[in-house]
GROMACS .gro file of C-alpha atoms in nm:
model
  147
    1UNK     CA    1  -3.533  -0.903   1.674
    2UNK     CA    2  -3.791  -0.929   1.398
    3UNK     CA    3  -3.769  -0.726   1.080
    4UNK     CA    4  -4.011  -0.622   0.808
    5UNK     CA    5  -4.002  -0.786   0.467
    6UNK     CA    6  -4.186  -0.673   0.156
    7UNK     CA    7  -4.297  -0.976  -0.044
    8UNK     CA    8  -4.428  -0.977  -0.400
    9UNK     CA    9  -4.664  -1.259  -0.487
   10UNK     CA   10  -4.753  -1.351  -0.846
   11UNK     CA   11  -5.065  -1.557  -0.916
   12UNK     CA   12  -5.359  -1.590  -1.152
   13UNK     CA   13  -5.707  -1.470  -1.061
   14UNK     CA   14  -6.031  -1.439  -1.251
   15UNK     CA   15  -6.069  -1.093  -1.406
   16UNK     CA   16  -6.401  -0.909  -1.441
   17UNK     CA   17  -6.444  -1.050  -1.793
   18UNK     CA   18  -6.414  -1.408  -1.663
   19UNK     CA   19  -6.070  -1.472  -1.810
   20UNK     CA   20  -5.767  -1.562  -1.597
   21UNK     CA   21  -5.534  -1.272  -1.533
   22UNK     CA   22  -5.183  -1.276  -1.386
   23UNK     CA   23  -5.145  -1.029  -1.097
   24UNK     CA   24  -4.855  -0.920  -0.878
   25UNK     CA   25  -4.938  -0.802  -0.526
   26UNK     CA   26  -4.712  -0.671  -0.249
   27UNK     CA   27  -4.744  -0.760   0.118
   28UNK     CA   28  -4.553  -0.663   0.432
   29UNK     CA   29  -4.451  -0.944   0.667
   30UNK     CA   30  -4.304  -0.934   1.018
   31UNK     CA   31  -4.044  -1.213   1.038
   32UNK     CA   32  -3.698  -1.302   1.170
   33UNK     CA   33  -3.551  -1.409   0.836
   34UNK     CA   34  -3.618  -1.434   0.463
   35UNK     CA   35  -3.710  -1.801   0.509
   36UNK     CA   36  -3.968  -1.727   0.777
   37UNK     CA   37  -4.108  -1.439   0.569
   38UNK     CA   38  -4.157  -1.677   0.277
   39UNK     CA   39  -4.321  -1.937   0.501
   40UNK     CA   40  -4.557  -1.676   0.648
   41UNK     CA   41  -4.653  -1.557   0.297
   42UNK     CA   42  -4.730  -1.912   0.187
   43UNK     CA   43  -4.943  -1.963   0.498
   44UNK     CA   44  -5.136  -1.636   0.451
   45UNK     CA   45  -5.182  -1.641   0.072
   46UNK     CA   46  -5.270  -2.007   0.011
   47UNK     CA   47  -5.638  -1.975   0.119
   48UNK     CA   48  -5.694  -1.683  -0.122
   49UNK     CA   49  -5.547  -1.832  -0.439
   50UNK     CA   50  -5.840  -2.011  -0.600
   51UNK     CA   51  -5.689  -2.111  -0.934
   52UNK     CA   52  -5.351  -2.244  -1.027
   53UNK     CA   53  -5.033  -2.185  -0.837
   54UNK     CA   54  -4.872  -1.879  -0.691
   55UNK     CA   55  -4.511  -1.771  -0.682
   56UNK     CA   56  -4.331  -1.551  -0.432
   57UNK     CA   57  -4.136  -1.352  -0.688
   58UNK     CA   58  -3.944  -1.118  -0.459
   59UNK     CA   59  -3.864  -1.069  -0.091
   60UNK     CA   60  -3.673  -0.767   0.030
   61UNK     CA   61  -3.600  -0.631   0.373
   62UNK     CA   62  -3.750  -0.288   0.443
   63UNK     CA   63  -3.665  -0.052   0.723
   64UNK     CA   64  -3.973   0.085   0.899
   65UNK     CA   65  -3.916   0.256   1.233
   66UNK     CA   66  -4.289   0.261   1.318
   67UNK     CA   67  -4.616   0.127   1.182
   68UNK     CA   68  -4.940   0.310   1.253
   69UNK     CA   69  -5.206   0.061   1.148
   70UNK     CA   70  -5.557   0.197   1.182
   71UNK     CA   71  -5.796  -0.092   1.247
   72UNK     CA   72  -6.090   0.090   1.085
   73UNK     CA   73  -6.232  -0.126   0.802
   74UNK     CA   74  -6.264   0.166   0.561
   75UNK     CA   75  -5.889   0.234   0.585
   76UNK     CA   76  -5.747   0.021   0.305
   77UNK     CA   77  -5.439   0.206   0.181
   78UNK     CA   78  -5.086   0.213   0.314
   79UNK     CA   79  -4.871   0.526   0.299
   80UNK     CA   80  -4.491   0.529   0.328
   81UNK     CA   81  -4.380   0.834   0.524
   82UNK     CA   82  -4.032   0.978   0.550
   83UNK     CA   83  -3.989   1.171   0.874
   84UNK     CA   84  -3.679   1.373   0.960
   85UNK     CA   85  -3.594   1.389   1.330
   86UNK     CA   86  -3.436   1.727   1.401
   87UNK     CA   87  -3.157   1.748   1.659
   88UNK     CA   88  -2.897   2.013   1.738
   89UNK     CA   89  -2.531   1.915   1.735
   90UNK     CA   90  -2.415   2.099   2.047
   91UNK     CA   91  -2.049   2.092   1.946
   92UNK     CA   92  -2.101   2.272   1.618
   93UNK     CA   93  -2.438   2.432   1.682
   94UNK     CA   94  -2.564   2.280   1.358
   95UNK     CA   95  -2.909   2.134   1.302
   96UNK     CA   96  -2.895   1.763   1.213
   97UNK     CA   97  -3.179   1.576   1.042
   98UNK     CA   98  -3.200   1.199   1.078
   99UNK     CA   99  -3.443   1.017   0.847
  100UNK     CA  100  -3.687   0.748   0.960
  101UNK     CA  101  -3.948   0.566   0.753
  102UNK     CA  102  -4.295   0.491   0.884
  103UNK     CA  103  -4.602   0.319   0.746
  104UNK     CA  104  -4.949   0.466   0.801
  105UNK     CA  105  -5.274   0.286   0.718
  106UNK     CA  106  -5.541   0.531   0.610
  107UNK     CA  107  -5.821   0.583   0.359
  108UNK     CA  108  -5.671   0.896   0.200
  109UNK     CA  109  -5.354   1.103   0.184
  110UNK     CA  110  -5.488   1.391   0.401
  111UNK     CA  111  -5.601   1.141   0.666
  112UNK     CA  112  -5.258   0.973   0.653
  113UNK     CA  113  -5.093   1.310   0.722
  114UNK     CA  114  -5.335   1.374   1.010
  115UNK     CA  115  -5.274   1.028   1.159
  116UNK     CA  116  -4.897   1.066   1.129
  117UNK     CA  117  -4.906   1.407   1.299
  118UNK     CA  118  -5.134   1.271   1.573
  119UNK     CA  119  -4.900   0.978   1.643
  120UNK     CA  120  -4.582   1.187   1.620
  121UNK     CA  121  -4.735   1.447   1.853
  122UNK     CA  122  -4.730   1.189   2.132
  123UNK     CA  123  -4.348   1.199   2.136
  124UNK     CA  124  -4.110   1.468   2.249
  125UNK     CA  125  -3.875   1.477   1.950
  126UNK     CA  126  -3.883   1.756   1.694
  127UNK     CA  127  -3.958   1.629   1.345
  128UNK     CA  128  -4.040   1.730   0.990
  129UNK     CA  129  -4.247   1.532   0.741
  130UNK     CA  130  -4.028   1.503   0.431
  131UNK     CA  131  -4.260   1.294   0.213
  132UNK     CA  132  -4.569   1.075   0.212
  133UNK     CA  133  -4.659   0.844  -0.074
  134UNK     CA  134  -4.919   0.574  -0.121
  135UNK     CA  135  -4.770   0.226  -0.154
  136UNK     CA  136  -4.886  -0.078  -0.350
  137UNK     CA  137  -4.912  -0.289  -0.033
  138UNK     CA  138  -5.225  -0.502  -0.013
  139UNK     CA  139  -5.193  -0.607   0.352
  140UNK     CA  140  -4.961  -0.629   0.652
  141UNK     CA  141  -4.905  -0.959   0.833
  142UNK     CA  142  -4.775  -0.901   1.185
  143UNK     CA  143  -4.619  -1.166   1.405
  144UNK     CA  144  -4.871  -1.339   1.630
  145UNK     CA  145  -4.725  -1.557   1.908
  146UNK     CA  146  -4.850  -1.916   1.925
  147UNK     CA  147  -5.102  -1.987   2.199
   0.00000   0.00000   0.00000
């Protein structure tokens, strides 16, 4: 089963003033292991690094239950959402809240909330939105099977 890995890439690019500038960007990669995540990052980033070398400075496993990736070109921001699934413990009669993290691609925070509510409305489970925050992710690279 594949997992999601957040990878930080450090490289130099030309700033607006024409001088080289070191930047660190975060990407999300769908892979089976840390090694495959690194290989996928190298494959995806190499065409975009025009000067010098790049370094994959960090790879960490992240736990996203769902990704809602809007394919609209104007949607360029990623929002990390914490959703609490609400269930009733029938033994004790107590409400239990189980957290799940989701990623929503949207152009603004209000639109991210609307998209999350639209997608969550398709299910039958009761839920609460605990938090939504914009991430520093630049892009998401999903697994594509070989032809």
